[in-house]
């Protein structure tokens, strides 16, 4: 682990999606494209992305997150008790609709492009979150790999939509206990499978301390 | 946790190419939350001036590794190798070359339908990072 390498180069995670991939992802989400067909296209994109990183000379490679709706919303595919909702869908459930719309506008955040992994029931891993990503990466590269996962704080903040979540959890803390358990189990699975590096993404930490209104919720 | 490198990545949002709508501020107010984390590496946005000065984390978090953000994923212009090297050299005041990783500030397409860049530019930015690392190894290793 503490090898003598210096100035190791890597990237944070996601790669621009191709038009073909996006079309397949939307089809898969609507149920008109099978998981196998979507996966085949995503794997081709991952192969290309990894080849580009190797060609550039990065020391540690990532898969580009081509299978993911976003770096955190993808968990709705893997975790029971969740529902993928666009911010537009969520307008019906936020406390102050006008304020929420205004926030999206001023932040240049398109309500249709950002999707949220809303908690609507008891959370549990239906399948591993990223173990499959690791196994696939191992088949296409000999380089060390980094797996990205959404952090517990990001998930707790975004998944809680009171009107929908309170049916399953009394408060944020109760829901967070299950989120942490899910992430920890995944981390152990990844470690046992020989993963080099896991990165938890916590972009909303800055929102809490840097947005003028700490209660502002971007669901980012 | 033994047997795996655990990192935490923090940035100021990556949903828009309009820099002015993204958050601004250094990591100082987060330090009380970051310091006790039992992790190996902080992967931090630092290519944008909105992230503040490296001293803020260098003085307090250099007992762990730093994944230093050296390119902005949202801009079309590719950062020069010299700019990246200079950024890393500033971090070398606090970190050893083994502790210092060079990376992008964030992903190039965190939201599938809203990639913040195109592949051609993203690839060139990766090449610039690799070139800078070569330069730094020559100078410091």
mmCIF file of N, CA and C in Angstrom, chain A residues 119-170:
data_model
loop_
_atom_site.group_PDB
_atom_site.id
_atom_site.type_symbol
_atom_site.label_atom_id
_atom_site.label_comp_id
_atom_site.label_asym_id
_atom_site.label_seq_id
_atom_site.Cartn_x
_atom_site.Cartn_y
_atom_site.Cartn_z
ATOM 1 N N UNK A 119 -34.978 8.160 -0.827
ATOM 2 C CA UNK A 119 -35.260 7.015 0.042
ATOM 3 C C UNK A 119 -36.770 6.924 0.258
ATOM 4 N N UNK A 120 -37.334 5.774 -0.119
ATOM 5 C CA UNK A 120 -38.786 5.592 0.057
ATOM 6 C C UNK A 120 -39.109 4.349 0.894
ATOM 7 N N UNK A 121 -38.070 3.689 1.411
ATOM 8 C CA UNK A 121 -38.315 2.484 2.211
ATOM 9 C C UNK A 121 -37.050 2.074 2.931
ATOM 10 N N UNK A 122 -37.110 0.966 3.626
ATOM 11 C CA UNK A 122 -35.951 0.455 4.355
ATOM 12 C C UNK A 122 -34.815 0.167 3.360
ATOM 13 N N UNK A 123 -33.627 0.684 3.664
ATOM 14 C CA UNK A 123 -32.502 0.567 2.721
ATOM 15 C C UNK A 123 -31.689 -0.703 2.962
ATOM 16 N N UNK A 124 -31.410 -1.420 1.882
ATOM 17 C CA UNK A 124 -30.497 -2.571 1.979
ATOM 18 C C UNK A 124 -29.892 -2.843 0.607
ATOM 19 N N UNK A 125 -28.708 -3.437 0.604
ATOM 20 C CA UNK A 125 -28.042 -3.730 -0.672
ATOM 21 C C UNK A 125 -28.762 -4.847 -1.404
ATOM 22 N N UNK A 126 -29.292 -4.562 -2.552
ATOM 23 C CA UNK A 126 -29.906 -5.594 -3.378
ATOM 24 C C UNK A 126 -28.795 -6.353 -4.104
ATOM 25 N N UNK A 127 -27.769 -5.604 -4.469
ATOM 26 C CA UNK A 127 -26.574 -6.180 -5.088
ATOM 27 C C UNK A 127 -25.410 -5.248 -4.757
ATOM 28 N N UNK A 128 -24.164 -5.719 -4.910
ATOM 29 C CA UNK A 128 -23.038 -4.831 -4.598
ATOM 30 C C UNK A 128 -23.105 -3.543 -5.430
ATOM 31 N N UNK A 129 -22.625 -2.453 -4.861
ATOM 32 C CA UNK A 129 -22.691 -1.160 -5.550
ATOM 33 C C UNK A 129 -21.660 -1.065 -6.673
ATOM 34 N N UNK A 130 -20.465 -1.587 -6.425
ATOM 35 C CA UNK A 130 -19.379 -1.363 -7.393
ATOM 36 C C UNK A 130 -18.445 -2.554 -7.554
ATOM 37 N N UNK A 131 -18.763 -3.654 -6.887
ATOM 38 C CA UNK A 131 -17.892 -4.818 -6.973
ATOM 39 C C UNK A 131 -17.791 -5.317 -8.423
ATOM 40 N N UNK A 132 -18.909 -5.278 -9.117
ATOM 41 C CA UNK A 132 -18.916 -5.695 -10.528
ATOM 42 C C UNK A 132 -18.023 -4.785 -11.374
ATOM 43 N N UNK A 133 -18.033 -3.489 -11.045
ATOM 44 C CA UNK A 133 -17.191 -2.523 -11.779
ATOM 45 C C UNK A 133 -15.715 -2.900 -11.613
ATOM 46 N N UNK A 134 -15.361 -3.278 -10.375
ATOM 47 C CA UNK A 134 -13.974 -3.667 -10.093
ATOM 48 C C UNK A 134 -13.602 -4.927 -10.888
ATOM 49 N N UNK A 135 -14.473 -5.924 -10.823
ATOM 50 C CA UNK A 135 -14.170 -7.180 -11.529
ATOM 51 C C UNK A 135 -13.984 -6.932 -13.028
ATOM 52 N N UNK A 136 -14.840 -6.099 -13.594
ATOM 53 C CA UNK A 136 -14.706 -5.827 -15.028
ATOM 54 C C UNK A 136 -13.400 -5.091 -15.327
ATOM 55 N N UNK A 137 -13.085 -4.079 -14.502
ATOM 56 C CA UNK A 137 -11.837 -3.332 -14.711
ATOM 57 C C UNK A 137 -10.620 -4.264 -14.692
ATOM 58 N N UNK A 138 -10.680 -5.219 -13.783
ATOM 59 C CA UNK A 138 -9.567 -6.167 -13.660
ATOM 60 C C UNK A 138 -9.350 -6.983 -14.935
ATOM 61 N N UNK A 139 -10.426 -7.189 -15.676
ATOM 62 C CA UNK A 139 -10.281 -7.978 -16.907
ATOM 63 C C UNK A 139 -9.695 -7.156 -18.055
ATOM 64 N N UNK A 140 -9.687 -5.818 -17.916
ATOM 65 C CA UNK A 140 -9.225 -5.013 -19.051
ATOM 66 C C UNK A 140 -7.957 -4.215 -18.788
ATOM 67 N N UNK A 141 -7.489 -4.182 -17.536
ATOM 68 C CA UNK A 141 -6.256 -3.434 -17.286
ATOM 69 C C UNK A 141 -5.423 -4.088 -16.183
ATOM 70 N N UNK A 142 -4.119 -3.943 -16.303
ATOM 71 C CA UNK A 142 -3.208 -4.460 -15.276
ATOM 72 C C UNK A 142 -2.819 -3.350 -14.306
ATOM 73 N N UNK A 143 -3.263 -2.119 -14.600
ATOM 74 C CA UNK A 143 -2.904 -0.978 -13.740
ATOM 75 C C UNK A 143 -3.709 -0.981 -12.452
ATOM 76 N N UNK A 144 -3.199 -0.322 -11.392
ATOM 77 C CA UNK A 144 -4.019 -0.125 -10.193
ATOM 78 C C UNK A 144 -5.297 0.634 -10.564
ATOM 79 N N UNK A 145 -6.375 0.322 -9.884
ATOM 80 C CA UNK A 145 -7.646 0.989 -10.210
ATOM 81 C C UNK A 145 -8.223 1.690 -8.988
ATOM 82 N N UNK A 146 -8.987 2.717 -9.270
ATOM 83 C CA UNK A 146 -9.702 3.428 -8.209
ATOM 84 C C UNK A 146 -11.198 3.255 -8.454
ATOM 85 N N UNK A 147 -11.916 2.908 -7.389
ATOM 86 C CA UNK A 147 -13.373 2.786 -7.459
ATOM 87 C C UNK A 147 -13.974 3.962 -6.702
ATOM 88 N N UNK A 148 -14.963 4.611 -7.308
ATOM 89 C CA UNK A 148 -15.598 5.738 -6.632
ATOM 90 C C UNK A 148 -16.955 5.329 -6.078
ATOM 91 N N UNK A 149 -17.255 5.838 -4.891
ATOM 92 C CA UNK A 149 -18.546 5.585 -4.238
ATOM 93 C C UNK A 149 -19.059 6.902 -3.657
ATOM 94 N N UNK A 150 -20.368 7.071 -3.621
ATOM 95 C CA UNK A 150 -20.885 8.280 -2.956
ATOM 96 C C UNK A 150 -20.626 8.182 -1.460
ATOM 97 N N UNK A 151 -20.301 9.302 -0.839
ATOM 98 C CA UNK A 151 -20.021 9.308 0.592
ATOM 99 C C UNK A 151 -21.299 9.264 1.418
ATOM 100 N N UNK A 152 -21.169 8.886 2.687
ATOM 101 C CA UNK A 152 -22.343 8.751 3.553
ATOM 102 C C UNK A 152 -23.072 10.069 3.797
ATOM 103 N N UNK A 153 -22.310 11.146 3.839
ATOM 104 C CA UNK A 153 -22.950 12.434 4.094
ATOM 105 C C UNK A 153 -23.772 12.882 2.886
ATOM 106 N N UNK A 154 -23.174 12.745 1.706
ATOM 107 C CA UNK A 154 -23.882 13.083 0.462
ATOM 108 C C UNK A 154 -25.181 12.289 0.355
ATOM 109 N N UNK A 155 -25.102 11.002 0.635
ATOM 110 C CA UNK A 155 -26.291 10.168 0.495
ATOM 111 C C UNK A 155 -27.351 10.544 1.523
ATOM 112 N N UNK A 156 -26.918 10.776 2.751
ATOM 113 C CA UNK A 156 -27.894 11.109 3.788
ATOM 114 C C UNK A 156 -28.607 12.417 3.449
ATOM 115 N N UNK A 157 -27.831 13.366 2.974
ATOM 116 C CA UNK A 157 -28.428 14.672 2.683
ATOM 117 C C UNK A 157 -29.356 14.623 1.473
ATOM 118 N N UNK A 158 -28.952 13.856 0.449
ATOM 119 C CA UNK A 158 -29.772 13.863 -0.767
ATOM 120 C C UNK A 158 -30.946 12.878 -0.695
ATOM 121 N N UNK A 159 -30.771 11.750 -0.035
ATOM 122 C CA UNK A 159 -31.806 10.708 -0.075
ATOM 123 C C UNK A 159 -33.021 11.039 0.782
ATOM 124 N N UNK A 160 -32.815 11.885 1.770
ATOM 125 C CA UNK A 160 -33.913 12.225 2.683
ATOM 126 C C UNK A 160 -34.856 13.238 2.040
ATOM 127 N N UNK A 161 -36.038 12.793 1.698
ATOM 128 C CA UNK A 161 -37.093 13.698 1.243
ATOM 129 C C UNK A 161 -38.267 13.426 2.172
ATOM 130 N N UNK A 162 -38.389 14.285 3.185
ATOM 131 C CA UNK A 162 -39.280 14.037 4.320
ATOM 132 C C UNK A 162 -40.595 13.357 3.982
ATOM 133 N N UNK A 163 -41.337 13.951 3.046
ATOM 134 C CA UNK A 163 -42.675 13.449 2.737
ATOM 135 C C UNK A 163 -42.650 11.976 2.315
ATOM 136 N N UNK A 164 -41.536 11.533 1.746
ATOM 137 C CA UNK A 164 -41.450 10.155 1.255
ATOM 138 C C UNK A 164 -40.652 9.251 2.182
ATOM 139 N N UNK A 165 -39.680 9.833 2.874
ATOM 140 C CA UNK A 165 -38.739 9.010 3.638
ATOM 141 C C UNK A 165 -39.254 8.686 5.034
ATOM 142 N N UNK A 166 -40.084 9.579 5.587
ATOM 143 C CA UNK A 166 -40.544 9.393 6.970
ATOM 144 C C UNK A 166 -41.331 8.102 7.172
ATOM 145 N N UNK A 167 -41.872 7.560 6.089
ATOM 146 C CA UNK A 167 -42.587 6.283 6.206
ATOM 147 C C UNK A 167 -41.632 5.170 6.634
ATOM 148 N N UNK A 168 -40.363 5.314 6.261
ATOM 149 C CA UNK A 168 -39.398 4.245 6.552
ATOM 150 C C UNK A 168 -38.484 4.571 7.739
ATOM 151 N N UNK A 169 -38.164 5.848 7.923
ATOM 152 C CA UNK A 169 -37.214 6.222 8.976
ATOM 153 C C UNK A 169 -37.735 7.408 9.765
ATOM 154 N N UNK A 170 -37.523 7.345 11.072
ATOM 155 C CA UNK A 170 -37.987 8.408 11.952
ATOM 156 C C UNK A 170 -37.209 9.700 11.713
#
